[in-house]
XYZ file of C-alpha atoms in Angstrom:
284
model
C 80.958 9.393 29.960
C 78.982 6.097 30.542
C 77.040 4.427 28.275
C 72.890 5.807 27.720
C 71.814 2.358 26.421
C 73.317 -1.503 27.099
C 72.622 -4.399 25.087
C 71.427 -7.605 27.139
C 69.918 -10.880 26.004
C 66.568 -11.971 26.582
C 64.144 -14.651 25.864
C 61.121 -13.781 24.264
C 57.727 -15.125 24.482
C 55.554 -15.190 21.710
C 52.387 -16.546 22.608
C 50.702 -18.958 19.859
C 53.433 -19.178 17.459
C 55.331 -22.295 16.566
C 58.437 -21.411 18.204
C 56.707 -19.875 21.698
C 60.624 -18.563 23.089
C 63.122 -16.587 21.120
C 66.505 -15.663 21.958
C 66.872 -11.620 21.020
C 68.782 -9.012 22.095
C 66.885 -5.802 23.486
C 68.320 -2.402 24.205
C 67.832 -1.037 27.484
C 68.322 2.211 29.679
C 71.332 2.665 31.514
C 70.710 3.309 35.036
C 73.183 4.293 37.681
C 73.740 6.308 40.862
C 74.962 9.965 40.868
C 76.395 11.322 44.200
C 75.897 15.279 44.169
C 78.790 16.857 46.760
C 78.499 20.397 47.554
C 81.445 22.425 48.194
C 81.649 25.630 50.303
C 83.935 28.168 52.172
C 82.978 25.427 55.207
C 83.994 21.983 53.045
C 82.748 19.823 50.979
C 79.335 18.090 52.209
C 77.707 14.676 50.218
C 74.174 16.402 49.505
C 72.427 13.372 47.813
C 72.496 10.028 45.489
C 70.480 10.097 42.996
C 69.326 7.039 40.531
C 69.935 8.649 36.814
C 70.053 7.964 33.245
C 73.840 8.659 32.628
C 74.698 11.993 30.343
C 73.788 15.419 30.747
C 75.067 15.297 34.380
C 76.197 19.138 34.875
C 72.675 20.075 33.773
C 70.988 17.487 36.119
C 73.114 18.834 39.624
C 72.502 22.204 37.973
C 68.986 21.854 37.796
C 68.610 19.629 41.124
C 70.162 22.885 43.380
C 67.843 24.927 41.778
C 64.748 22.748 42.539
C 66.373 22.627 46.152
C 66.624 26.567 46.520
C 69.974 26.450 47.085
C 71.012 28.621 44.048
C 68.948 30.416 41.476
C 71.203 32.690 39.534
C 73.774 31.427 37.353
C 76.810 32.883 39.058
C 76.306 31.239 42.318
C 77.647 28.032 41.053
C 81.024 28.396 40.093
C 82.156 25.134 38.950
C 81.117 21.722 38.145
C 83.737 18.336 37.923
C 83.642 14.900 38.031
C 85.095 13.377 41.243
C 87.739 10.274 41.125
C 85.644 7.363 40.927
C 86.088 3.668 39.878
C 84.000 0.186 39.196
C 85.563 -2.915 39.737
C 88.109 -3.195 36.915
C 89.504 0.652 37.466
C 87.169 2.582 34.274
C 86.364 6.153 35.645
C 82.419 5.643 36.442
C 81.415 9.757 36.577
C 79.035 8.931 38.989
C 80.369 11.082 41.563
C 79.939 15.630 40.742
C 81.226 18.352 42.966
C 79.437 21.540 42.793
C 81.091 24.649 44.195
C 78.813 27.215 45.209
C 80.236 30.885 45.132
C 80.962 32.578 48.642
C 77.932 33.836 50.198
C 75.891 30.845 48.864
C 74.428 28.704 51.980
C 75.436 25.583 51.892
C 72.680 23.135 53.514
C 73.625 21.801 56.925
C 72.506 18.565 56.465
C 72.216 16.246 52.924
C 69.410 14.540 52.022
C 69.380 11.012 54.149
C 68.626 8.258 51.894
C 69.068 7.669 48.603
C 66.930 9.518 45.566
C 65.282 6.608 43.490
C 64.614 7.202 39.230
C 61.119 7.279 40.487
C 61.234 9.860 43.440
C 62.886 12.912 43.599
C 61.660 14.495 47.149
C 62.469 11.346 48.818
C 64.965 11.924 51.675
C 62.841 15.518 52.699
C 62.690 15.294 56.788
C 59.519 17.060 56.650
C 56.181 17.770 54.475
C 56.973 21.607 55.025
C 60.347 20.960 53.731
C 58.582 20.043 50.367
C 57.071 23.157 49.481
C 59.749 25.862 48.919
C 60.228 29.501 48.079
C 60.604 29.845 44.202
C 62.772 33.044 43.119
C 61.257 32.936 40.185
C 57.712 33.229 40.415
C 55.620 32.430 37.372
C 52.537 33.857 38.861
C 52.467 37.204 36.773
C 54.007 35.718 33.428
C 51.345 36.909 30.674
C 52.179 34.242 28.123
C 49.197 33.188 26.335
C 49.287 29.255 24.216
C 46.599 28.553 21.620
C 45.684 25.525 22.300
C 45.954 23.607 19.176
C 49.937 24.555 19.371
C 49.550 22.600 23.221
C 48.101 19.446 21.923
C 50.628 19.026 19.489
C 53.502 19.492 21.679
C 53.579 15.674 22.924
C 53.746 14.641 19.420
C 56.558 17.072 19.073
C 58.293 15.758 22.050
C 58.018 11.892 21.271
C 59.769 12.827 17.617
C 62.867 14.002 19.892
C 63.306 11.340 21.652
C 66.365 9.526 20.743
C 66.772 7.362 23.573
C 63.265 6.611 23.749
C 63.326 5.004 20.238
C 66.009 2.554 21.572
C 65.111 1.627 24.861
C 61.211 2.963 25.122
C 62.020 3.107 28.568
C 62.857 6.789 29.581
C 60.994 9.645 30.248
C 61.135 12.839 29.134
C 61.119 16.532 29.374
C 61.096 19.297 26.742
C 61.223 23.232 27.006
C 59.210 25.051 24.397
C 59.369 29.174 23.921
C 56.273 30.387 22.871
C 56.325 32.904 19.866
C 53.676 35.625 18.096
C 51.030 35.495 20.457
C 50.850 31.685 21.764
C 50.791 30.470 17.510
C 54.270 29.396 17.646
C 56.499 27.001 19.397
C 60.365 26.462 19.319
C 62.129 23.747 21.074
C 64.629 25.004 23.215
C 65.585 22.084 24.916
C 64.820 18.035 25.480
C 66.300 15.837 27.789
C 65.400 12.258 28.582
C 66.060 10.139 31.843
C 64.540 7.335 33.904
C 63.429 9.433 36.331
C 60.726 11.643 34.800
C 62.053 14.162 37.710
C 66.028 14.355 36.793
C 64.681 14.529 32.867
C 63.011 18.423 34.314
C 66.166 18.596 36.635
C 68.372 18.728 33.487
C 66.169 20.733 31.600
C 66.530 23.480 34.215
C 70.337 22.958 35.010
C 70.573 23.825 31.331
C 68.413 27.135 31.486
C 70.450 27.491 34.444
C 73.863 27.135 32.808
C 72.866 29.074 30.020
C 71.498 32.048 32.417
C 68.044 31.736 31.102
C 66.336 31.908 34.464
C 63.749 32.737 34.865
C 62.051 30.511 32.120
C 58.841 33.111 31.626
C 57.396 32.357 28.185
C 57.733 29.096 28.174
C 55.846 25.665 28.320
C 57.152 22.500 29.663
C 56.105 19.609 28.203
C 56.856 16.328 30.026
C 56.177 12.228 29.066
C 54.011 10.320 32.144
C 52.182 11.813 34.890
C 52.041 15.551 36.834
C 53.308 15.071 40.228
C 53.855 17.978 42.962
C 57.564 17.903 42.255
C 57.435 18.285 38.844
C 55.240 21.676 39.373
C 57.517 22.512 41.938
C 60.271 22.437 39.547
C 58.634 24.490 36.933
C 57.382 26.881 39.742
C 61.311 27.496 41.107
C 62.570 27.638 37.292
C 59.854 30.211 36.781
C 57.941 28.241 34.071
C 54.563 29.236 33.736
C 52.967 26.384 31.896
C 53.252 22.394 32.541
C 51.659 19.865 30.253
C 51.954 16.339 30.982
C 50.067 13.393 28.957
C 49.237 11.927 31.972
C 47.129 12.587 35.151
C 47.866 15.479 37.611
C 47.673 14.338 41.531
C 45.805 16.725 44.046
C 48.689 18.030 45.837
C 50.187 18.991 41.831
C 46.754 21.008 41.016
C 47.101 22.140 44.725
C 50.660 23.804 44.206
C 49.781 24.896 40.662
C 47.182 26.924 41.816
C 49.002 28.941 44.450
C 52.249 29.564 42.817
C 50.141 30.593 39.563
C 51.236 27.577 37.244
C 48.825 26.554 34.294
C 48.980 22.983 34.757
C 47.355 20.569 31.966
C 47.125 16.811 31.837
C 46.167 14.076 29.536
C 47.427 16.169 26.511
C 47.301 13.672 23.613
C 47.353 15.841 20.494
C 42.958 15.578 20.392
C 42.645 17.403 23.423
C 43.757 17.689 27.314
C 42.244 18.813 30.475
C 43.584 22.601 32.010
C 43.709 22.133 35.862
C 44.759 25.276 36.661
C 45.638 28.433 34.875
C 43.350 28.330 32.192
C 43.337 31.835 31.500
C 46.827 31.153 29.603
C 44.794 29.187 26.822
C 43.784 32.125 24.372
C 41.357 31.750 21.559
């Protein structure tokens, strides 16, 4: 598998000091493309590139077809590999998967048509409509309740997981947390960190997927940066019925939230956050 983290040399400025440049070495976040093929009874089709944080690849195609609503049950994808695929002086890369959906399974007629940056993951969607999709998993009557002193501290939790964060501090990340005896307790199931804060959720839910724990009901998701509308719409399709983020929410996130019946919180910084929608999850 590639490398998570490279080594380059930089020149550092320190502002007021005697010597103002330094020569250092800093750790950084290795980012490279992923092409996701899908194959079928009718072929093999290129469904998308994706920009990713190497590692954790099954779970991130896993997780991506799920978020698509091409598969939601853990036999429809049979297999996973790594195509052949080589950089300049002939070392395998892994940058290329193959995903072979069981017979029955529709395979989409058409990939997506540009490539998926680390910061986007519904670019390439021909329409607006095409955005919103059907979840099989609908979190809407999960009855979890989360006392919300065990929320605030989840982000805290989270950033103590973080190995690759503690190298590079520049990766996001995601982490699944089953709620226990009444909304008092909190395992960590799961934490995966990426570039994009959207293939971080992706390989969260390939994982669930993988380990046929769909739906996720019970559980809170707890991601690093900001609440977009594709990060509720990948809790929403995995079934997760509450999203924290420590960062803002945008409209079209509370939007979503609200009608697929997601408790979605923002700004959660261990002293408090704000509930957007869903509040009746927080108990007492």
């Amino acid at each position: 598998m590639g490398r998570l983290s490279q080594r380059r040399k930089v020149h550092k400025y320190v502002l007021g000091s005697e010597y103002p440049v330094r020569h250092k070495e800093d750790v950084l976040a290795v980012e490279e493309p992923l092409e996701i093929r899908l194959t079928g009874p009718a072929g093999t089709l290129t469904y998308s590139v994706t920009m990713r944080t190497p590692g954790d690849d099954f779970d991130l195609v896993a997780g991506f077809l799920v978020s698509e609503g091409v598969i939601w049950e853990a036999d429809q994808l049979v297999s996973e590999r790594f195509c052949a695929g080589e950089d300049e002086e002939g070392r395998q890369t892994f940058n290329v998967v193959d995903a072979q959906l069981r017979p029955g399974v529709a395979v989409p007629d058409l990939g997506r048509n540009v490539v998926t940056s680390s910061a986007c993951g519904i670019c390439g969607t021909d329409s607006i409509e095409s955005v919103r999709r059907t979840s099989h998993h609908s979190p809407a009557q999960d009855t979890v309740a989360v006392l919300p002193e065990l929320l605030a501290g989840l982000p805290e939790r989270l950033r103590e997981a973080q190995a690759l964060f503690e190298k590079t501090g520049g990766v996001h990340a995601a982490g699944l947390f089953s709620v226990h005896d009444g909304g008092t307790r909190a395992e960590l199931e799961c934490l995966r960190e990426d570039v994009g804060r959207h293939n971080a959720v992706d390989k969260v839910v390939g994982w669930a997927l993988r380990e046929g724990r769909l739906p996720l009901s019970g559980t809170v998701l707890q991601v690093s940066g900001r609440a977009s509308f594709e990060l509720v719409q990948k809790a929403a399709m995995a079934g997760i019925p509450v999203l924290a983020a420590v960062s803002a929410p945008s409209t079209l996130a509370v939007e979503l939230a609200e009608d697929a019946g997601v408790t979605l919180v923002g700004f959660s910084r261990g002293s408090g956050f704000n509930v957007y929608a869903g509040h009746e999850r927080l108990s007492a």
